Short mmCIF file of C-alpha atoms and ligand atoms in Angstrom, two decimals:
data_model
loop_
_atom_site.label_atom_id
_atom_site.label_comp_id
_atom_site.label_asym_id
_atom_site.label_seq_id
_atom_site.Cartn_x
_atom_site.Cartn_y
_atom_site.Cartn_z
CA MET A 1 -88.40 -64.40 -11.36
CA THR A 2 -84.81 -64.03 -10.30
CA THR A 3 -82.36 -66.72 -9.37
CA ARG A 4 -79.40 -65.74 -7.27
CA ARG A 5 -76.21 -67.49 -6.39
CA ASP A 6 -72.99 -66.28 -4.92
CA PHE A 7 -69.64 -67.30 -6.20
CA LEU A 8 -66.34 -66.95 -4.46
CA THR A 9 -63.23 -67.12 -6.56
CA SER A 10 -59.78 -66.79 -5.15
CA SER A 11 -57.16 -64.99 -7.14
CA ALA A 12 -54.65 -67.67 -6.22
CA ALA A 13 -56.81 -70.38 -7.75
CA ALA A 14 -57.43 -68.23 -10.80
CA ALA A 15 -53.72 -67.60 -11.27
CA ALA A 16 -52.91 -71.29 -10.88
CA ALA A 17 -55.56 -72.25 -13.40
CA LEU A 18 -54.17 -69.71 -15.85
CA SER A 19 -50.49 -70.56 -15.32
CA LEU A 20 -49.63 -66.88 -15.55
CA ARG A 21 -46.30 -65.40 -14.63
CA PRO A 22 -46.50 -63.72 -11.20
CA GLN A 23 -46.77 -60.12 -12.39
CA GLN A 24 -49.49 -61.05 -14.86
CA ALA A 25 -51.33 -63.09 -12.27
CA ALA A 26 -51.56 -60.07 -9.98
CA ALA A 27 -52.90 -57.91 -12.78
CA ALA A 28 -55.35 -60.56 -13.90
CA ALA A 29 -56.80 -61.35 -10.48
CA PRO A 30 -60.58 -61.38 -10.93
CA THR A 31 -63.03 -59.51 -8.76
CA PRO A 32 -63.08 -61.73 -5.66
CA ARG A 33 -66.83 -62.01 -5.29
CA ILE A 34 -69.30 -62.15 -8.11
CA THR A 35 -73.03 -62.21 -7.58
CA ALA A 36 -75.01 -63.81 -10.35
CA SER A 37 -78.57 -62.87 -11.10
CA ARG A 38 -80.90 -63.21 -14.07
CA PRO A 39 -81.81 -61.61 -16.34
CA VAL A 40 -78.44 -60.08 -17.10
CA VAL A 41 -77.20 -58.26 -20.21
CA ILE A 42 -73.55 -57.44 -20.91
CA SER A 43 -71.91 -55.60 -23.78
CA SER A 44 -68.91 -53.61 -24.90
CA ALA A 45 -68.75 -50.24 -23.13
CA ASN A 46 -70.51 -48.40 -25.97
CA GLY A 47 -73.62 -50.44 -25.16
CA LEU A 48 -74.33 -48.74 -21.83
CA ARG A 49 -77.68 -47.39 -23.09
CA GLY A 50 -78.39 -50.59 -24.99
CA VAL A 51 -78.00 -53.00 -22.07
CA LYS A 52 -80.74 -51.11 -20.21
CA VAL A 53 -83.06 -51.27 -23.20
CA ALA A 54 -82.39 -55.00 -23.59
CA TYR A 55 -82.78 -55.65 -19.86
CA ASP A 56 -86.11 -53.81 -19.69
CA ARG A 57 -87.38 -55.86 -22.62
CA LEU A 58 -86.27 -59.10 -20.96
CA THR A 59 -88.11 -58.21 -17.77
CA ARG A 60 -91.24 -57.70 -19.90
CA GLY A 61 -90.81 -61.20 -21.36
CA ALA A 62 -89.18 -60.38 -24.70
CA ASP A 63 -87.21 -63.01 -26.56
CA THR A 64 -83.49 -62.91 -25.71
CA LEU A 65 -82.27 -62.15 -29.23
CA ASP A 66 -84.98 -59.56 -29.91
CA ALA A 67 -84.01 -57.82 -26.66
CA ILE A 68 -80.30 -57.51 -27.39
CA ILE A 69 -80.82 -56.59 -31.04
CA ALA A 70 -82.99 -53.71 -29.80
CA GLY A 71 -80.04 -52.84 -27.57
CA VAL A 72 -77.44 -52.76 -30.36
CA ASN A 73 -79.83 -50.96 -32.73
CA ILE A 74 -79.32 -47.88 -30.57
CA GLN A 75 -75.63 -47.73 -31.51
CA GLU A 76 -76.23 -48.77 -35.12
CA LEU A 77 -78.60 -45.83 -35.55
CA ASP A 78 -76.45 -43.37 -33.59
CA ALA A 79 -74.46 -41.38 -36.13
CA ASP A 80 -72.04 -40.32 -33.39
CA ASP A 81 -70.86 -43.89 -32.80
CA GLN A 82 -68.19 -44.21 -35.47
CA SER A 83 -67.70 -47.93 -34.93
CA VAL A 84 -71.02 -49.30 -36.08
CA GLY A 85 -74.00 -48.74 -38.39
CA ILE A 86 -74.71 -45.25 -39.70
CA GLY A 87 -71.73 -43.00 -39.07
CA GLY A 88 -69.35 -45.98 -38.93
CA LEU A 89 -65.92 -45.29 -40.40
CA PRO A 90 -65.64 -46.41 -44.04
CA ASN A 91 -63.23 -48.60 -45.95
CA ALA A 92 -60.25 -47.36 -47.99
CA ASP A 93 -62.59 -46.31 -50.82
CA GLY A 94 -64.72 -44.22 -48.45
CA VAL A 95 -67.57 -46.75 -48.50
CA VAL A 96 -69.16 -47.99 -45.25
CA GLN A 97 -69.28 -51.80 -45.21
CA LEU A 98 -70.95 -53.39 -42.19
CA ASP A 99 -70.60 -56.83 -40.59
CA ALA A 100 -72.91 -58.49 -38.04
CA SER A 101 -73.87 -61.88 -36.68
CA CYS A 102 -76.20 -63.30 -34.07
CA MET A 103 -77.12 -66.56 -32.37
CA HIS A 104 -80.36 -67.56 -30.71
CA GLY A 105 -79.70 -70.08 -27.95
CA PRO A 106 -83.14 -71.64 -27.45
CA THR A 107 -83.54 -72.58 -31.13
CA LYS A 108 -79.83 -73.18 -31.87
CA ARG A 109 -79.94 -70.88 -34.90
CA ALA A 110 -77.48 -68.33 -36.28
CA GLY A 111 -77.38 -65.61 -38.94
CA SER A 112 -74.71 -63.35 -40.36
CA VAL A 113 -73.96 -60.67 -42.94
CA GLY A 114 -70.61 -59.38 -44.15
CA ALA A 115 -69.53 -56.29 -46.12
CA LEU A 116 -73.13 -55.09 -46.27
CA GLU A 117 -73.56 -51.62 -47.79
CA GLY A 118 -76.38 -49.11 -47.42
CA ILE A 119 -78.37 -50.72 -44.58
CA ALA A 120 -77.94 -49.15 -41.12
CA THR A 121 -78.97 -52.16 -39.01
CA PRO A 122 -76.95 -55.21 -40.11
CA SER A 123 -77.85 -56.99 -36.85
CA LEU A 124 -81.47 -57.13 -38.03
CA VAL A 125 -80.41 -58.31 -41.48
CA ALA A 126 -78.34 -61.07 -39.84
CA LYS A 127 -81.43 -62.08 -37.86
CA ALA A 128 -83.50 -62.06 -41.06
CA VAL A 129 -80.96 -64.43 -42.65
CA MET A 130 -81.47 -66.64 -39.60
CA ASP A 131 -85.27 -66.36 -39.60
CA TYR A 132 -86.06 -66.56 -43.30
CA THR A 133 -83.36 -68.63 -45.02
CA ASP A 134 -81.66 -72.00 -44.89
CA HIS A 135 -78.30 -70.16 -44.93
CA ILE A 136 -76.26 -68.65 -42.15
CA MET A 137 -74.06 -66.10 -43.91
CA LEU A 138 -74.69 -63.66 -46.76
CA VAL A 139 -72.10 -61.14 -47.94
CA GLY A 140 -71.67 -58.11 -50.18
CA GLU A 141 -74.10 -57.48 -53.01
CA GLY A 142 -76.11 -60.63 -52.24
CA ALA A 143 -76.59 -59.55 -48.63
CA LYS A 144 -77.81 -56.15 -49.77
CA ARG A 145 -80.23 -57.59 -52.31
CA PHE A 146 -81.56 -59.90 -49.62
CA ALA A 147 -81.99 -56.98 -47.19
CA LEU A 148 -83.86 -54.91 -49.79
CA ALA A 149 -86.10 -57.89 -50.59
CA MET A 150 -86.85 -58.18 -46.86
CA GLY A 151 -88.00 -54.55 -46.80
CA PHE A 152 -84.94 -52.86 -45.28
CA LYS A 153 -84.47 -49.34 -46.58
CA GLU A 154 -81.26 -48.29 -48.30
CA GLN A 155 -79.60 -45.13 -47.01
CA GLU A 156 -76.25 -43.32 -47.16
CA LEU A 157 -74.25 -44.48 -44.14
CA LEU A 158 -71.37 -42.07 -44.59
CA THR A 159 -71.96 -38.93 -42.51
CA GLU A 160 -70.28 -35.60 -43.10
CA LYS A 161 -68.03 -36.29 -40.09
CA THR A 162 -66.91 -39.72 -41.33
CA ARG A 163 -66.44 -38.35 -44.85
CA GLN A 164 -64.15 -35.66 -43.46
CA ASP A 165 -62.23 -38.25 -41.41
CA TRP A 166 -61.82 -40.44 -44.49
CA LEU A 167 -60.62 -37.48 -46.58
CA ARG A 168 -57.98 -36.67 -43.95
CA TRP A 169 -56.88 -40.28 -43.70
CA ARG A 170 -56.66 -40.43 -47.50
CA ALA A 171 -54.71 -37.18 -47.75
CA ARG A 172 -52.21 -38.15 -45.07
CA LEU A 173 -51.44 -41.53 -46.62
CA ASN A 174 -48.75 -40.21 -48.91
CA LYS A 175 -47.07 -36.80 -48.93
CA ASP A 176 -46.15 -37.15 -52.58
CA ASP A 177 -49.46 -38.14 -54.11
CA ALA A 178 -52.02 -35.82 -55.70
CA TRP A 179 -54.06 -35.44 -52.49
CA LEU A 180 -52.98 -32.36 -50.57
CA ASP A 181 -52.65 -32.74 -46.81
CA HIS A 182 -55.21 -30.68 -44.88
CA ASP A 183 -53.63 -27.79 -43.10
CA ASP A 184 -54.90 -28.89 -39.70
CA ASP A 185 -54.12 -31.42 -37.02
CA VAL A 186 -57.58 -32.88 -36.59
CA ALA A 187 -57.02 -36.20 -34.88
CA ILE A 188 -58.59 -39.26 -36.41
CA LYS A 189 -59.30 -40.87 -33.10
CA PHE A 190 -59.66 -44.55 -33.61
CA THR A 191 -59.62 -47.16 -36.27
CA THR A 192 -61.63 -49.96 -34.69
CA GLY A 193 -64.81 -50.41 -32.69
CA THR A 194 -67.83 -52.65 -32.52
CA ILE A 195 -70.72 -53.51 -30.24
CA ASN A 196 -71.12 -57.03 -28.86
CA MET A 197 -74.08 -57.80 -26.57
CA ASN A 198 -75.00 -61.05 -24.78
CA CYS A 199 -77.79 -61.90 -22.39
CA VAL A 200 -79.40 -64.56 -20.22
CA ASP A 201 -83.06 -64.19 -19.32
CA ALA A 202 -84.80 -65.27 -16.11
CA LYS A 203 -85.43 -68.77 -17.51
CA GLY A 204 -81.78 -69.21 -18.52
CA ASP A 205 -82.24 -68.72 -22.27
CA ILE A 206 -79.27 -67.07 -23.94
CA SER A 207 -78.50 -65.04 -27.08
CA SER A 208 -75.61 -63.07 -28.55
CA VAL A 209 -75.10 -60.44 -31.24
CA THR A 210 -72.19 -58.45 -32.64
CA THR A 211 -72.39 -55.60 -35.14
CA THR A 212 -69.68 -53.33 -36.54
CA SER A 213 -68.35 -51.14 -39.31
CA GLY A 214 -65.13 -53.07 -38.80
CA MET A 215 -61.62 -51.80 -39.05
CA ALA A 216 -61.58 -48.28 -40.45
CA TRP A 217 -59.89 -47.80 -43.86
CA LYS A 218 -59.91 -51.57 -44.46
CA ILE A 219 -59.33 -53.00 -47.91
CA PRO A 220 -62.76 -53.09 -49.60
CA GLY A 221 -64.33 -56.50 -49.08
CA ARG A 222 -62.46 -57.19 -45.84
CA ILE A 223 -64.60 -59.07 -43.35
CA GLY A 224 -63.59 -59.06 -39.71
CA ASP A 225 -64.44 -61.37 -36.85
CA SER A 226 -67.86 -59.88 -36.09
CA PRO A 227 -69.81 -61.83 -38.74
CA VAL A 228 -67.87 -65.04 -38.15
CA ILE A 229 -69.97 -67.34 -35.96
CA GLY A 230 -67.63 -68.62 -33.26
CA ALA A 231 -65.33 -65.59 -33.46
CA GLY A 232 -67.30 -62.32 -33.15
CA GLN A 233 -69.90 -64.04 -31.00
CA TYR A 234 -71.07 -67.49 -30.01
CA CYS A 235 -73.89 -68.87 -27.92
CA ASP A 236 -74.75 -72.31 -26.58
CA ASN A 237 -77.99 -72.34 -24.60
CA THR A 238 -76.67 -75.03 -22.26
CA VAL A 239 -73.50 -73.10 -21.34
CA GLY A 240 -73.41 -69.37 -22.08
CA ALA A 241 -72.45 -66.78 -24.66
CA ALA A 242 -69.35 -64.82 -25.56
CA GLY A 243 -68.30 -62.14 -28.02
CA SER A 244 -65.49 -59.80 -28.89
CA THR A 245 -64.42 -56.30 -29.88
CA GLY A 246 -60.99 -55.24 -31.05
CA ARG A 247 -58.61 -56.57 -33.68
CA GLY A 248 -60.74 -59.06 -35.58
CA GLU A 249 -57.86 -60.69 -37.44
CA ALA A 250 -56.44 -61.83 -34.09
CA ASN A 251 -59.77 -63.19 -32.90
CA ILE A 252 -60.59 -65.15 -36.04
CA LYS A 253 -57.45 -67.28 -35.58
CA VAL A 254 -58.53 -68.46 -32.13
CA CYS A 255 -62.31 -68.61 -32.74
CA GLY A 256 -62.51 -66.59 -29.53
CA GLY A 257 -66.28 -66.56 -29.05
CA PHE A 258 -66.46 -70.34 -29.37
CA LEU A 259 -63.29 -70.90 -27.34
CA THR A 260 -64.56 -68.79 -24.45
CA VAL A 261 -67.83 -70.71 -24.35
CA GLU A 262 -65.85 -73.97 -24.48
CA PHE A 263 -63.76 -72.88 -21.49
CA MET A 264 -66.99 -72.20 -19.60
CA ARG A 265 -68.30 -75.61 -20.68
CA GLN A 266 -65.19 -77.11 -19.08
CA GLY A 267 -66.17 -75.42 -15.83
CA LEU A 268 -64.18 -72.19 -15.80
CA PRO A 269 -66.02 -69.12 -14.54
CA PRO A 270 -66.41 -66.34 -17.15
CA GLU A 271 -63.47 -64.22 -15.94
CA GLN A 272 -61.09 -67.14 -16.23
CA ALA A 273 -62.59 -68.20 -19.56
CA VAL A 274 -61.93 -64.77 -21.12
CA LEU A 275 -58.39 -64.68 -19.72
CA ARG A 276 -57.64 -68.13 -21.10
CA THR A 277 -58.88 -67.03 -24.52
CA LEU A 278 -56.67 -63.93 -24.35
CA GLU A 279 -53.69 -66.12 -23.48
CA ARG A 280 -54.37 -68.33 -26.49
CA LEU A 281 -54.66 -65.24 -28.66
CA VAL A 282 -51.29 -63.93 -27.47
CA ALA A 283 -49.73 -67.32 -28.19
CA MET A 284 -51.16 -67.17 -31.73
CA THR A 285 -49.96 -63.64 -32.48
CA GLU A 286 -47.51 -63.43 -35.34
CA GLN A 287 -44.08 -61.88 -34.80
CA ARG A 288 -44.73 -58.69 -36.82
CA LEU A 289 -47.48 -57.70 -34.36
CA LEU A 290 -45.39 -58.15 -31.22
CA ARG A 291 -43.73 -55.26 -29.43
CA PRO A 292 -40.13 -55.58 -28.27
CA ASP A 293 -41.39 -56.97 -24.93
CA GLY A 294 -43.15 -59.79 -26.78
CA ARG A 295 -46.66 -58.51 -26.14
CA PRO A 296 -49.19 -57.69 -28.88
CA ASN A 297 -49.19 -54.14 -30.28
CA PHE A 298 -53.00 -54.12 -30.42
CA ASP A 299 -55.83 -54.60 -27.96
CA ILE A 300 -58.87 -56.84 -27.94
CA GLN A 301 -61.69 -57.65 -25.54
CA PHE A 302 -63.83 -60.72 -24.83
CA TYR A 303 -67.20 -60.61 -23.05
CA ALA A 304 -68.76 -63.71 -21.51
CA VAL A 305 -71.95 -64.59 -19.69
CA ALA A 306 -72.72 -68.01 -18.20
CA LYS A 307 -76.13 -69.65 -18.11
CA ASP A 308 -76.44 -69.02 -14.36
CA GLY A 309 -75.93 -65.27 -14.83
CA ARG A 310 -72.23 -64.94 -13.94
CA TYR A 311 -70.44 -62.61 -16.34
CA ALA A 312 -67.07 -61.01 -17.03
CA ALA A 313 -65.06 -59.23 -19.71
CA GLY A 314 -61.36 -59.40 -20.35
CA THR A 315 -58.92 -57.20 -22.24
CA LEU A 316 -55.26 -57.56 -23.13
CA TYR A 317 -54.28 -54.22 -21.62
CA GLU A 318 -55.58 -52.78 -18.37
CA GLY A 319 -58.16 -50.02 -18.55
CA ALA A 320 -61.04 -51.22 -20.74
CA GLN A 321 -64.55 -51.32 -19.35
CA PHE A 322 -67.72 -53.10 -20.32
CA ALA A 323 -71.42 -52.43 -19.79
CA VAL A 324 -73.74 -54.58 -17.72
CA CYS A 325 -77.37 -54.36 -16.67
CA ASP A 326 -79.09 -56.58 -14.13
CA GLU A 327 -81.42 -55.89 -11.22
CA LYS A 328 -78.90 -53.27 -10.00
CA GLY A 329 -79.28 -51.22 -13.17
CA PRO A 330 -76.97 -50.25 -16.04
CA ARG A 331 -73.32 -49.54 -15.24
CA LEU A 332 -69.78 -49.83 -16.51
CA GLU A 333 -67.43 -52.34 -14.88
CA LYS A 334 -63.73 -52.99 -15.32
CA CYS A 335 -62.49 -55.74 -17.59
CA VAL A 336 -59.99 -58.18 -16.12
CA HIS A 337 -56.71 -57.92 -18.01
CA LEU A 338 -53.55 -59.78 -18.88
CA PHE A 339 -51.11 -56.86 -18.98
CA ALA A 340 -50.65 -53.44 -17.41
CA ARG A 341 -51.21 -50.66 -19.95
CA PRO A 342 -48.02 -50.08 -21.94
CA SER A 343 -46.27 -46.76 -21.35
CA ARG A 344 -46.33 -44.49 -24.39
N1 LIG B 401 -63.63 -56.57 -34.29
C1 LIG B 401 -63.88 -55.56 -35.28
C2 LIG B 401 -63.29 -56.00 -36.56
O1 LIG B 401 -62.15 -56.46 -36.58
C3 LIG B 401 -63.33 -54.23 -34.97
C4 LIG B 401 -63.38 -53.78 -33.55
O2 LIG B 401 -64.08 -54.34 -32.74
O3 LIG B 401 -62.70 -52.83 -33.21
O4 LIG B 401 -63.92 -55.83 -37.57
#
């Protein structure tokens, strides 16, 4: 069962709605024609395998949240993805602390865990909080005790690769401390990363999930946007779902998942909703995080899917992609953006 509708959006109308300066408006012009179909699954780019798994489950009649959690489990259990689950980069003490949250549109329920240690699939623990408790959010030691009581197995989440990365980060912190710098120039590639996944099934039911190891080398106990309902992800079964990857501290201040869904509720198509959220985020960025040209010195992405199957993702700086799977199969598409990529 597939519904199909075509939408035409003009870049001029989009630019007017966004009140962007001319050079931004050109960069932000959305794909002119978007075909909506259901089911559809979208995620951050690292979910390219996961969106296919989730889509296949949806076509076999799986529940929306079960389908996308199966999709993100692939990254959580992939030790090579250093942004999530096992193999995720640790905090400043070298301990992996994971955050995740989810929302189930049809039943209007939500679950979340923060700073969870020793359990590789925090998305499933967040869903267990949703399914088996009267609470929405559990953190730290309590979240772990809950997970163990629910039958999740404890395991070491630090891999040899992430331990080595942490050691290098630790050694390079201070030339004068007792940790000797390694005599190599091994790059520590990135310090953030996450997977957000959202879907609409053929009936129009919607769910969202976000799971992450958070900002690498964070202060122990730091919780990012991913477990914050309304920031890392949000879902309203009458409107759509949205989620985020990138600098969580920036997202929390604008409740970006919620805000994006609210923009869609007001009638904006997903690509304009994510751009409006990015604009709000720029406006809320504190001075110390602005470059000399007044733009943020970090990047962040928002992903949005509407109840009718339209979808989009937006990023501050040109170049990011996101994953999507519908009847045309899994693929990466370009995010709309506010700014051209800064020259280095
Ligand atoms: N949003 C995540 C956090 O701040 C990190 C990321 O997506 O890169 O914890």
